[in-house]
Short mmCIF file of C-alpha atoms in Angstrom, two decimals:
data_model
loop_
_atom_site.label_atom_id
_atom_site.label_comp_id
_atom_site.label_asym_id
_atom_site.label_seq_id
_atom_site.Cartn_x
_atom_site.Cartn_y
_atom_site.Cartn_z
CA UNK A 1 43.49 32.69 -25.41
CA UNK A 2 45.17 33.24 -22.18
CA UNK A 3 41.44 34.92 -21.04
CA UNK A 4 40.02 31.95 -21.99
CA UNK A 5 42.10 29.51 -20.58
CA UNK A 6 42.13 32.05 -17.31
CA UNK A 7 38.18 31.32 -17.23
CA UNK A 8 38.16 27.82 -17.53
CA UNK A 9 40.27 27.13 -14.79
CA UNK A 10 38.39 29.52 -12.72
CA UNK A 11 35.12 28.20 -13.41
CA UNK A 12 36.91 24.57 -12.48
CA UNK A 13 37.57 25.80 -9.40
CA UNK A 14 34.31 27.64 -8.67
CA UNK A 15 32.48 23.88 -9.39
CA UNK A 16 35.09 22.19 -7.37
CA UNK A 17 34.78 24.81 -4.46
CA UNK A 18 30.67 24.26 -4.02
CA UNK A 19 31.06 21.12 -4.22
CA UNK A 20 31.70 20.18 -0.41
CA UNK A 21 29.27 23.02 0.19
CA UNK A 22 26.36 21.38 -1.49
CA UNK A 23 27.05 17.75 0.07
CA UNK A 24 27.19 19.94 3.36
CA UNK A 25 23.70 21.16 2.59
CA UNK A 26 22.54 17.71 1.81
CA UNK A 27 23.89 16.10 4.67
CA UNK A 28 22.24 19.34 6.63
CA UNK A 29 18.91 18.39 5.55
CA UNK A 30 18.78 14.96 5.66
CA UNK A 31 19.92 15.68 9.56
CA UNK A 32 17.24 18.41 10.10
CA UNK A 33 14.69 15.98 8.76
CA UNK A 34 15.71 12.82 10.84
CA UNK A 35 15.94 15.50 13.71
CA UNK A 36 12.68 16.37 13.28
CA UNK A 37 11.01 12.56 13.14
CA UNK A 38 13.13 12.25 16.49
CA UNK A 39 11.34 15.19 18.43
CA UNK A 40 7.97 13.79 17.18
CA UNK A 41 8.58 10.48 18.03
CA UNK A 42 9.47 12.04 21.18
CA UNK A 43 6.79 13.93 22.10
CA UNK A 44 4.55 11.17 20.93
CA UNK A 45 5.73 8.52 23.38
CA UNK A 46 5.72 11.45 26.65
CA UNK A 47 2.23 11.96 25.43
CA UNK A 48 1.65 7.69 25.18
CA UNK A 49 3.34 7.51 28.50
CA UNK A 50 0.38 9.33 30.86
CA UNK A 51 -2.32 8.95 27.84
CA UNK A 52 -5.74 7.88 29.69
CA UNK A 53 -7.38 7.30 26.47
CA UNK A 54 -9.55 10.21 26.97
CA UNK A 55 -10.68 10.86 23.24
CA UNK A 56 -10.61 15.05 23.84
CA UNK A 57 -7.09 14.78 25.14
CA UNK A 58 -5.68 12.68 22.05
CA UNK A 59 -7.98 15.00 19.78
CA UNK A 60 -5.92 17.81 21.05
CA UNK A 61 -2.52 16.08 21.20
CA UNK A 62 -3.16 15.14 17.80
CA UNK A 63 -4.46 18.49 16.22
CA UNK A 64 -0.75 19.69 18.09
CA UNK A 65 1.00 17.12 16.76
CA UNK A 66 -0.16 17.96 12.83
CA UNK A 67 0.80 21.72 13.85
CA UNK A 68 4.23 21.55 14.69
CA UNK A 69 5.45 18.74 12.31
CA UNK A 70 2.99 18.91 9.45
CA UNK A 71 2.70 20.95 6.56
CA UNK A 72 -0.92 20.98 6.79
CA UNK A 73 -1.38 23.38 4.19
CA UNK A 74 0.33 21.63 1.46
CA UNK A 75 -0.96 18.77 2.34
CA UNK A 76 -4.65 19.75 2.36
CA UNK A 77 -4.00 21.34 -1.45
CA UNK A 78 -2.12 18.19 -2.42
CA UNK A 79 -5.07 15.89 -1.14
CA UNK A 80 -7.51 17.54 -3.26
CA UNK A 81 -5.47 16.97 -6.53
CA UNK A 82 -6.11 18.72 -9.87
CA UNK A 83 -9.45 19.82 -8.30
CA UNK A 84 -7.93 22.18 -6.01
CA UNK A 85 -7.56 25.00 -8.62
CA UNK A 86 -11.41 24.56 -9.44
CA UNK A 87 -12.59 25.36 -5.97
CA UNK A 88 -13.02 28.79 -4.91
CA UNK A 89 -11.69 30.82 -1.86
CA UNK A 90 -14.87 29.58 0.52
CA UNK A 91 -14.71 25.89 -0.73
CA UNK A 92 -10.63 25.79 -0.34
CA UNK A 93 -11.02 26.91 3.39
CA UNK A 94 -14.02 24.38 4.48
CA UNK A 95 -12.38 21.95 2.44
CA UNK A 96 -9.11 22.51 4.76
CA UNK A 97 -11.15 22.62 8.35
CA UNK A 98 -12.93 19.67 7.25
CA UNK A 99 -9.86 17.50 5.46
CA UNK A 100 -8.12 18.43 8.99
CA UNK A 101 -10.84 16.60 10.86
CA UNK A 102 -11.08 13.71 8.90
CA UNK A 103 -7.25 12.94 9.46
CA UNK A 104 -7.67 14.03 13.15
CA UNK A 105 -10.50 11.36 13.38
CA UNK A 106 -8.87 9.07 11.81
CA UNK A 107 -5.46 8.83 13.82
CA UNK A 108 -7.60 9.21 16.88
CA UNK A 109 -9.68 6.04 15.85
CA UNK A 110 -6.86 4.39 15.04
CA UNK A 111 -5.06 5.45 18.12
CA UNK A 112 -4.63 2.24 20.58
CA UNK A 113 -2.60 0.54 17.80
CA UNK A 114 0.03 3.16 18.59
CA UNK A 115 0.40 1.23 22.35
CA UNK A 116 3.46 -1.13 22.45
CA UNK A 117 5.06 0.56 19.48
CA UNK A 118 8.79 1.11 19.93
CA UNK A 119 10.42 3.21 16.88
CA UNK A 120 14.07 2.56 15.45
CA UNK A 121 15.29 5.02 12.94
CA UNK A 122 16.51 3.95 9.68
CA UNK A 123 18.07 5.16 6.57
CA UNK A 124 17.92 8.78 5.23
CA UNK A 125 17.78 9.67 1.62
CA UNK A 126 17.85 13.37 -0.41
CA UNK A 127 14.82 13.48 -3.23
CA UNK A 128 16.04 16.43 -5.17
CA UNK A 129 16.47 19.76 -3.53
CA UNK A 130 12.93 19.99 -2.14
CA UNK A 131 12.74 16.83 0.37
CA UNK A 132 13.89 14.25 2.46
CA UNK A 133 12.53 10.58 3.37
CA UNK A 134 13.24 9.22 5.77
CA UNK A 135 13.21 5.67 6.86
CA UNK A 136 12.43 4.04 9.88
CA UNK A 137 10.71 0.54 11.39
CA UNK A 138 8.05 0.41 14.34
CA UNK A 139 8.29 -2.59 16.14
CA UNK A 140 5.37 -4.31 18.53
CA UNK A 141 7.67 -4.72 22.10
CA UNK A 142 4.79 -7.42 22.44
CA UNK A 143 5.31 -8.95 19.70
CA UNK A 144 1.83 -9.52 18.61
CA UNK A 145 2.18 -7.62 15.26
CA UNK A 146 5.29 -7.81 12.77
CA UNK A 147 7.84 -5.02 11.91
CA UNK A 148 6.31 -2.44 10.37
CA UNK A 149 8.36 -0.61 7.38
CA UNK A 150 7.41 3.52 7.65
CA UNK A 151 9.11 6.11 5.27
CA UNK A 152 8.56 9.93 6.49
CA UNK A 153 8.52 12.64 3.08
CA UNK A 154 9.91 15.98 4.77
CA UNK A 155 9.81 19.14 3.36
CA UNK A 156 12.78 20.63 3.22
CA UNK A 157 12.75 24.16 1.77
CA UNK A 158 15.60 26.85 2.52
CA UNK A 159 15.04 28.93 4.85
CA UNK A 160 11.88 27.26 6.38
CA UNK A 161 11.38 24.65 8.73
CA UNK A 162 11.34 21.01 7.90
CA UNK A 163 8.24 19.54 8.16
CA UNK A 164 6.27 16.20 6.75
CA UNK A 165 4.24 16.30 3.91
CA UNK A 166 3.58 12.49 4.12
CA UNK A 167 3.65 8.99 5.61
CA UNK A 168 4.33 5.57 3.59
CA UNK A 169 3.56 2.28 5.46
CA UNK A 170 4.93 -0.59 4.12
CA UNK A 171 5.06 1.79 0.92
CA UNK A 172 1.96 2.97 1.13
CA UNK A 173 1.83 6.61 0.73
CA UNK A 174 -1.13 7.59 3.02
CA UNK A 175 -1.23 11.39 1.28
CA UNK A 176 -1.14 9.72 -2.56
CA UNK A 177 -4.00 6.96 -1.65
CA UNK A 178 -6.15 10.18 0.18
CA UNK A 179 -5.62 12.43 -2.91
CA UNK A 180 -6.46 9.26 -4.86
CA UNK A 181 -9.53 9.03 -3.21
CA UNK A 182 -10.50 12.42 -2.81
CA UNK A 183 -10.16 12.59 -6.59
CA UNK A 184 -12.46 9.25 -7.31
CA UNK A 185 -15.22 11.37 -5.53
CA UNK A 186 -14.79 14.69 -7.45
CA UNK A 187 -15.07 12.61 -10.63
CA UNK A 188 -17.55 10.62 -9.89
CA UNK A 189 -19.63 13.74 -9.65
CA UNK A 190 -18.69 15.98 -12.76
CA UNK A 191 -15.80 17.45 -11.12
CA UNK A 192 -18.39 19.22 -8.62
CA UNK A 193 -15.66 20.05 -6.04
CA UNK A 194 -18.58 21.00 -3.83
CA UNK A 195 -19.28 16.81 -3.73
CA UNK A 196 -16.32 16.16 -2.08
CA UNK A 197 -16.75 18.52 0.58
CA UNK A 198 -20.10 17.22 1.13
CA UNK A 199 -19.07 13.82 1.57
CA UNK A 200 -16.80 14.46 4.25
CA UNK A 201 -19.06 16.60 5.89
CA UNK A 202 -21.63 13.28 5.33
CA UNK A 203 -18.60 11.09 6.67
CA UNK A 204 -18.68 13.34 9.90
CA UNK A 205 -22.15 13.22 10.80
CA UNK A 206 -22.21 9.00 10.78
CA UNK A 207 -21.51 7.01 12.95
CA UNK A 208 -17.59 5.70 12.52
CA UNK A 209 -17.11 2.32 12.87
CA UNK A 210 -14.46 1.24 15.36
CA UNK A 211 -12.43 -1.64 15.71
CA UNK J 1 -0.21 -37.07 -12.60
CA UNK J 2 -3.47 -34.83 -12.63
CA UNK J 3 -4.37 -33.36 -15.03
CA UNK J 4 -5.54 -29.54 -14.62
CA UNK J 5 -9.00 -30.23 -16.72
CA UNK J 6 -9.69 -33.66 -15.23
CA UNK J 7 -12.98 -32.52 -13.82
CA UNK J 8 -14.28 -36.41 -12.69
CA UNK J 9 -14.27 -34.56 -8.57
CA UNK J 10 -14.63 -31.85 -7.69
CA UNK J 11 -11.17 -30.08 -6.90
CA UNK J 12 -11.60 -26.36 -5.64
CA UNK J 13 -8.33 -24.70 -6.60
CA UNK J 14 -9.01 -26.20 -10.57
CA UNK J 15 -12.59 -24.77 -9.44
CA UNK J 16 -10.48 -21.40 -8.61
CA UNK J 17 -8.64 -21.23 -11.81
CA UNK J 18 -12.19 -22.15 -13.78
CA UNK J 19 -13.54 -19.28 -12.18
CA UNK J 20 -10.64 -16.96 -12.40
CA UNK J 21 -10.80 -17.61 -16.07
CA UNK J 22 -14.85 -17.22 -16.27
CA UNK J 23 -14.12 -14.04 -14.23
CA UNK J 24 -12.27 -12.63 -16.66
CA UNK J 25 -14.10 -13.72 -19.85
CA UNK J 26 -16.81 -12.04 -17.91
CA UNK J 27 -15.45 -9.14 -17.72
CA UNK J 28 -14.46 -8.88 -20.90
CA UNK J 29 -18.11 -8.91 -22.45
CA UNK J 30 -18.78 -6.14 -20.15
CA UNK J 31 -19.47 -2.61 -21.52
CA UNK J 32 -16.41 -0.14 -20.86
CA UNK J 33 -17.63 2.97 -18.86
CA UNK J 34 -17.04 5.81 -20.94
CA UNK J 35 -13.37 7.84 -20.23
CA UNK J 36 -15.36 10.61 -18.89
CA UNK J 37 -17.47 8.66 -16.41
CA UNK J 38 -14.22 7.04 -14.58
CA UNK J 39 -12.93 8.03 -11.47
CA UNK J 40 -9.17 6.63 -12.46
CA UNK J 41 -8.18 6.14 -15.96
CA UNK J 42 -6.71 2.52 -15.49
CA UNK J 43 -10.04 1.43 -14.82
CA UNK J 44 -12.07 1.00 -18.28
CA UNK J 45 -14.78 -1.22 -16.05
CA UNK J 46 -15.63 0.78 -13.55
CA UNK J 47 -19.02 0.40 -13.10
CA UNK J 48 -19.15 -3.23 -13.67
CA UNK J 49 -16.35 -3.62 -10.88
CA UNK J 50 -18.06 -1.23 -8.29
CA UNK J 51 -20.91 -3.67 -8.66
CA UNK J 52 -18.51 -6.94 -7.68
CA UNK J 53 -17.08 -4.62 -5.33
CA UNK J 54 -20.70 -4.37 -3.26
CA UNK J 55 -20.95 -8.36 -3.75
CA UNK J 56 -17.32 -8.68 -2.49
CA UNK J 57 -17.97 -6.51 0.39
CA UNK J 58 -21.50 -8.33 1.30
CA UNK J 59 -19.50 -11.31 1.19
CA UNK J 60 -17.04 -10.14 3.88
CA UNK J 61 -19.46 -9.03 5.91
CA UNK J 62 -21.71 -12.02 6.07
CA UNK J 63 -18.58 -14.20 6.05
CA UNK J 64 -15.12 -12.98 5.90
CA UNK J 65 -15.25 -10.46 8.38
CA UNK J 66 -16.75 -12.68 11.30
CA UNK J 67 -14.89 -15.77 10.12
CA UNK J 68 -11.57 -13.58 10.50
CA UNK J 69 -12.83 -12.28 13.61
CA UNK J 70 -12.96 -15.78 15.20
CA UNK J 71 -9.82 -16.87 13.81
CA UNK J 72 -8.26 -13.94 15.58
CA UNK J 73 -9.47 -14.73 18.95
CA UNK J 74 -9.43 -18.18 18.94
CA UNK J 75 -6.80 -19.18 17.55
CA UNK J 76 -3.46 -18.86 19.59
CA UNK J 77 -0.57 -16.72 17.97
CA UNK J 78 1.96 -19.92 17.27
CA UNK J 79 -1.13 -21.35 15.69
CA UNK J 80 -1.63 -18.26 13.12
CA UNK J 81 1.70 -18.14 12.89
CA UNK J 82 2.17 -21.64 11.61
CA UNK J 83 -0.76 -20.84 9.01
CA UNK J 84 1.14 -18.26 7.45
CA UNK J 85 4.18 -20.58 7.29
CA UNK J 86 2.36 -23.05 5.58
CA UNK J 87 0.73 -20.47 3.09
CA UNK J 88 3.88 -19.17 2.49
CA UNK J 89 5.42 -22.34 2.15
CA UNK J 90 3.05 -23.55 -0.28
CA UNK J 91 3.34 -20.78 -2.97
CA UNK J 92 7.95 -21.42 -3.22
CA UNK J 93 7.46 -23.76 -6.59
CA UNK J 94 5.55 -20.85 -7.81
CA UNK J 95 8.02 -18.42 -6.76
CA UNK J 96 11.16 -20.50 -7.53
CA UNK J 97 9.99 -20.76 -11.03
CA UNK J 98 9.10 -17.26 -11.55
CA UNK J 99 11.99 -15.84 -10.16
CA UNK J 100 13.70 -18.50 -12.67
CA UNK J 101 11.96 -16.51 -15.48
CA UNK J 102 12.83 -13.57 -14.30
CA UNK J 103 16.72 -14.18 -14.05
CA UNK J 104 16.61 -14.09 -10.49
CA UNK J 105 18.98 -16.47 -9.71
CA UNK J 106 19.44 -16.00 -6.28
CA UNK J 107 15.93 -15.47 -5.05
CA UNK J 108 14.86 -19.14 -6.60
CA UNK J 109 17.43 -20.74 -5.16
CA UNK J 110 16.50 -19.37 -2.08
CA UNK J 111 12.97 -20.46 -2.60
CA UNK J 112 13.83 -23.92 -3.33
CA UNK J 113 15.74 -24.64 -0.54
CA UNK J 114 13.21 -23.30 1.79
CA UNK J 115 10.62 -25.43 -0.16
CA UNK J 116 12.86 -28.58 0.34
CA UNK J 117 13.88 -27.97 4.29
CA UNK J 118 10.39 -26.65 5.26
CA UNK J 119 8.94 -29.15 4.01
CA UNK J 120 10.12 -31.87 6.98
CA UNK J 121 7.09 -29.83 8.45
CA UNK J 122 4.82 -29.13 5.73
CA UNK J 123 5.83 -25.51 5.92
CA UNK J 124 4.28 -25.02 9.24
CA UNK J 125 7.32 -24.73 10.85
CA UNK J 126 10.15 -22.29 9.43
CA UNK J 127 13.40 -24.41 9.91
CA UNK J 128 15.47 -22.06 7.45
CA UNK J 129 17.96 -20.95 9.56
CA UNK J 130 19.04 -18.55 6.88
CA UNK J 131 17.39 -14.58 7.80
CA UNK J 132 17.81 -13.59 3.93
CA UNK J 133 13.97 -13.40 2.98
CA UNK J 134 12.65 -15.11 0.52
CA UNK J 135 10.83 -12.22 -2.00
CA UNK J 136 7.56 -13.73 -3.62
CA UNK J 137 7.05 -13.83 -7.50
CA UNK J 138 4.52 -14.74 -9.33
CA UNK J 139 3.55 -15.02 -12.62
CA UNK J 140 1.86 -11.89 -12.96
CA UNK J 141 5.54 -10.06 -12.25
CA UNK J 142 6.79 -12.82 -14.62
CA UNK J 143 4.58 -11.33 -16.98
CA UNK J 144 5.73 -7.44 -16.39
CA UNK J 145 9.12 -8.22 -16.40
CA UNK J 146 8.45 -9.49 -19.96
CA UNK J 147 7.05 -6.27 -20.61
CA UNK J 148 3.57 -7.60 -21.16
CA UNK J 149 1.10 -4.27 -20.36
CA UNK J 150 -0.90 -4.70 -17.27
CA UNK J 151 -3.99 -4.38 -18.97
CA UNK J 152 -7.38 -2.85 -17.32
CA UNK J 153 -8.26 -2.77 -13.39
CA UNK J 154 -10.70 -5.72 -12.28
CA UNK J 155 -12.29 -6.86 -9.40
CA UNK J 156 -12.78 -9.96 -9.39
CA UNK J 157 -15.61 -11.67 -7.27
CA UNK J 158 -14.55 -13.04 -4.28
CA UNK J 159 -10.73 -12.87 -4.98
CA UNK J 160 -10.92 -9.10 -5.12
CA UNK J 161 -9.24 -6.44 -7.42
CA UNK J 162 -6.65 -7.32 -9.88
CA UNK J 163 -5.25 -6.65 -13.45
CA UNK J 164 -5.84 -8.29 -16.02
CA UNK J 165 -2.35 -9.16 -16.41
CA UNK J 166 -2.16 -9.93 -12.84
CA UNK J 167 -5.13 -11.94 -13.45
CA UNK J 168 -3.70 -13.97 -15.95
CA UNK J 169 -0.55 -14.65 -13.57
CA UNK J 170 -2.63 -16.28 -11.04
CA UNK J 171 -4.31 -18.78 -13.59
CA UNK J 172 -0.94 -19.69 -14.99
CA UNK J 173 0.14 -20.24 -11.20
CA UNK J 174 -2.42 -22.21 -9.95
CA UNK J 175 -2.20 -24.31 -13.20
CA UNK J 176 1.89 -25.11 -13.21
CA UNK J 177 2.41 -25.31 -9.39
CA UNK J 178 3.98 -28.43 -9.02
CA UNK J 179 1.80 -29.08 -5.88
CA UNK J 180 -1.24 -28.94 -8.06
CA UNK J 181 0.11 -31.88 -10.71
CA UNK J 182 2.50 -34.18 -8.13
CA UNK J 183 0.96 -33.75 -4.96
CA UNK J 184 -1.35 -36.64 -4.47
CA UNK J 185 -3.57 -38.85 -1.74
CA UNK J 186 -5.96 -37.69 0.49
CA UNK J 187 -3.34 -35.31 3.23
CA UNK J 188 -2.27 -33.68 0.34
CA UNK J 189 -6.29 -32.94 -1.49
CA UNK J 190 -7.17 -32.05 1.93
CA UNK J 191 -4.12 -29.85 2.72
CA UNK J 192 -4.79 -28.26 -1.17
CA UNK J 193 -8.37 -27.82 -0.37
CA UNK J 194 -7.92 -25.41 2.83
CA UNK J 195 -5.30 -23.64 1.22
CA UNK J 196 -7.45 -21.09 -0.38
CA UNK J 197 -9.86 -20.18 2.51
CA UNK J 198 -6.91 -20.33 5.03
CA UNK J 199 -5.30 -18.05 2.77
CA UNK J 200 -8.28 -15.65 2.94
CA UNK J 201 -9.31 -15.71 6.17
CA UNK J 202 -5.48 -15.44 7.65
CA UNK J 203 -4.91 -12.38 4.72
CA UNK J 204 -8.49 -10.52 6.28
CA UNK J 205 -7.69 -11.49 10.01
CA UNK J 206 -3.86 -9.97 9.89
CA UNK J 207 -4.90 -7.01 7.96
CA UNK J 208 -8.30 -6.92 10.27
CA UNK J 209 -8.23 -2.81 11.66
CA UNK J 210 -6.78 -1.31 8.35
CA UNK J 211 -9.14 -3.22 6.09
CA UNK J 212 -12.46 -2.35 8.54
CA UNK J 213 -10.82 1.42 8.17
CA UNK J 214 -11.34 1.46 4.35
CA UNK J 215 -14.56 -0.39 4.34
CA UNK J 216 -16.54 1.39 7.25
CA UNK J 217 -14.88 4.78 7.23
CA UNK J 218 -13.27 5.97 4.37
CA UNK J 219 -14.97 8.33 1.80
CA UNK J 220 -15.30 5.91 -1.48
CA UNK J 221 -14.48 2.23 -0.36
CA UNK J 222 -13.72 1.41 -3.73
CA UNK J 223 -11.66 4.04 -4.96
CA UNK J 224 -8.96 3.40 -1.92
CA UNK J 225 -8.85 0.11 -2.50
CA UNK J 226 -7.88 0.72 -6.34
CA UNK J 227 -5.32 2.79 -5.10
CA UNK J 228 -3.93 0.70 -2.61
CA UNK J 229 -3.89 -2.02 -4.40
CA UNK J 230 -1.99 -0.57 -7.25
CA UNK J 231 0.22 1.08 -4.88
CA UNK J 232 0.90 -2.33 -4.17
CA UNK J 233 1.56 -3.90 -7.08
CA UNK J 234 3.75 -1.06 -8.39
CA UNK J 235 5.89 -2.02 -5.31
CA UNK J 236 6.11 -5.44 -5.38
CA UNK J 237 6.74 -5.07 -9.23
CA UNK J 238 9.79 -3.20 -8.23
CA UNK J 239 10.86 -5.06 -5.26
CA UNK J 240 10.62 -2.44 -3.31
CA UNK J 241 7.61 -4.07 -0.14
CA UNK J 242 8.83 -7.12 0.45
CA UNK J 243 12.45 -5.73 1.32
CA UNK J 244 11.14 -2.18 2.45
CA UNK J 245 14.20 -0.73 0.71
CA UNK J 246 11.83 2.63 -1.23
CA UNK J 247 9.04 3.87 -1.91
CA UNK J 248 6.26 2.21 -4.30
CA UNK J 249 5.33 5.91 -5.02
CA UNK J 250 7.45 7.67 -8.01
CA UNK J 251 8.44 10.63 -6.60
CA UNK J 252 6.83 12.63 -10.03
CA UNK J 253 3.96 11.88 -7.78
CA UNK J 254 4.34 14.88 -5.78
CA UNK J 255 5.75 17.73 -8.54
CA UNK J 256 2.68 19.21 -8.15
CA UNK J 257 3.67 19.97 -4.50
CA UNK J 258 6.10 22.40 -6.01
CA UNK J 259 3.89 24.03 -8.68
CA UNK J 260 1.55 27.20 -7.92
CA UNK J 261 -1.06 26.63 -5.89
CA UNK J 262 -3.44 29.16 -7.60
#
């Protein structure tokens, strides 16, 4: 009895003790993730500050850019959806080089809207023990274009670096309507996984529209 | 009072809800594609609606697309801004009443005093003085948050995709705003009448770079608009876009993030 009651009040005290440690670890997080939007942010706005709008130069700044704040790899699997297990070895690596271009093409097109952009963080919220989002609103210092809502998903797994698995514009998660996509093309062509790489590779080759 | 099937004129938004309704009867006779032929499970017409997708697309680019274009250079930003006012201005009975449906309180009372004020102006100029944003509701929500299901995905010609719910919500709109039935004399047919094509071409011209971006250069057109559009919905459903406070996405969305990648 006494044993028992010994080990209740010891496992009380055990719960009450972690506690503070795991609100510590969730307020760590949440910092390391907004720390890391920061430095991006950062870098992207020195980079915006002496950009000449040489299209090899923003390539490169880009490709940089998905490198040191990007989970590229998890987001090239989670892109491909239910497929991914389907490809093989050779089609999961030109699946990545290629998915990799078509985002680096596509920020690079999309570039110039970045100009006038100034970036005020916002609120920070825990998603279970695997990530972070975190809030923030781009606003035109011109004033041509209103507020813009963005919400950054960051990775946060112990003992690795935090680092963004996606981007949601007004709510619009730019990874789920990709893997969305991505998926529309694999079934659209019996779940050949080989179609989807060959429409990017097709998407390459022509001519991109700008605006 | 006018009567929403007093045809003796022609009135183009009872033309609108005519066709919304044809629309949808239309799509209703059409063969389902078979489970295994659809790219997304939500949509049983998928082959039918990729075909008013390629209409809807030759109709932006013959129309729309320059039309927005224009508007966007031509027309100063006060002016554009006014437009959306107006637009916005115009759809409050709908939104007072829905959000009346929908228990929220707060949100048509809101609505109804913006109608009243703004209206000095027509709803071209915001006089509200108030910040607190008004969130929109239609029927369509009204509909959801009676727990009616959503139905199947359709695109619609002209107006673009929808549900069939949402669908329904926009018929049921267009036929109880009060605008529609009280609003009479020739300002108010001709303010009516431009409604729907200033609606359009302001919608294409402020969304101008991102919508080019899914037309021109993404992989399947039609499958990203699906998606964004139920992205969309899901958030507005949740009132979650219009005051930017989450995510639209569930965040089940990503478990398979976590799960082996082999």
């Amino acid at each position: 009895m006494v044993r028992r009651r010994f080990l209740a009040i010891a496992f009380a005290c055990l719960a009450f003790a972690t506690l503070p440690a795991n609100i510590a670890s969730a307020d760590d997080r949440q910092a390391a993730a907004g720390e890391l939007i920061d430095r991006m942010i950062a870098d992207l706005q020195a980079f915006l500050a002496t950009d000449t709008g040489d299209v090899a130069s923003r390539s490169a700044e880009i490709d940089r850019v998905l490198s040191a704040y990007f989970d590229m790899d998890t987001i090239t699997r989670f892109s491909a959806g239910q497929y991914w297990r389907a490809a093989n070895a050779d089609q999961r690596a030109e699946y990545g080089t290629l998915f990799r271009e078509v985002l680096c093409g596509t920020i690079v097109r999309n570039f110039d809207q970045l100009n006038g952009l100034e970036y005020s963080p916002g609120m920070t919220s825990t998603k279970g023990d695997k990530f972070v989002i975190v809030g923030g609103t781009f606003t035109d210092t011109n004033g041509g274009r209103p507020p813009v809502a963005v919400n950054w998903r960051v990775l946060t797994r112990e003992g690795q670096p935090p680092r963004v698995f996606d981007i949601e514009i007004e709510n619009l998660s730019l990874l789920v309507t990709q893997k969305q996509e991505n998926v529309a093309v694999v079934r659209k062509n019996k779940g050949q996984f080989i179609a989807l790489i060959e429409a990017m590779q097709a998407r390459l080759e022509a001519p991109l529209h700008s605006n | 009072m006018k009567l929403f099937l007093d045809l003796d004129g022609f009135q183009p938004r009872r033309f609108t809800a005519v066709a919304l309704i044809a629309a949808t009867v239309a799509l209703a006779g059409c063969s389902s594609t078979p489970p295994t032929d659809r790219s997304d499970a939500r949509d049983r017409y998928e082959d039918a609606n990729r075909k008013v997708f390629a209409f809807n697309m030759d109709v932006d680019t013959y129309v729309l697309e320059p039309v927005a274009s224009g508007y966007r250079n031509t027309v100063p930003e006060g002016g554009r801004t006014a437009i959306d006012n107006h637009l916005r201005w115009a759809s409050m009975p709908s939104t007072a009443i829905n959000s009346t449906l929908q228990g929220k309180f707060e949100n048509a009372t809101l609505a109804t005093l913006n109608f009243l004020v703004n209206g000095l102006t027509l709803g071209f100029a915001d006089l509200s003085e108030d910040d607190q944003k008004v969130d929109r509701e239609d029927f369509g929500q009204t509909l959801a948050a009676y727990d009616v299901p959503e139905g199947s995905y359709l695109m619609v010609p002209v107006l673009g995709p929808r549900t069939t719910r949402s669908l329904t919500g926009n018929v049921v709109d267009i036929v109880l705003n009060p605008l529609q039935i009280f609003g009479t004399g020739n300002t108010a047919d001709a303010v009516r009448t431009a409604q729907a094509p200033a609606g359009a071409v302001s919608f294409r011209a402020n969304n101008f770079e991102a919508f080019n971006d899914v037309k021109y250069n993404s992989l399947d057109p039609y499958a990203r608009t699906r998606s964004v559009y139920y992205q969309t919905r899901i958030g507005l459903l949740e009132d979650r876009v219009a005051e930017g406070a989450g995510s639209a996405v569930s965040e089940d969305e990503f478990d398979s993030l976590f799960e082996d990648s082999n």
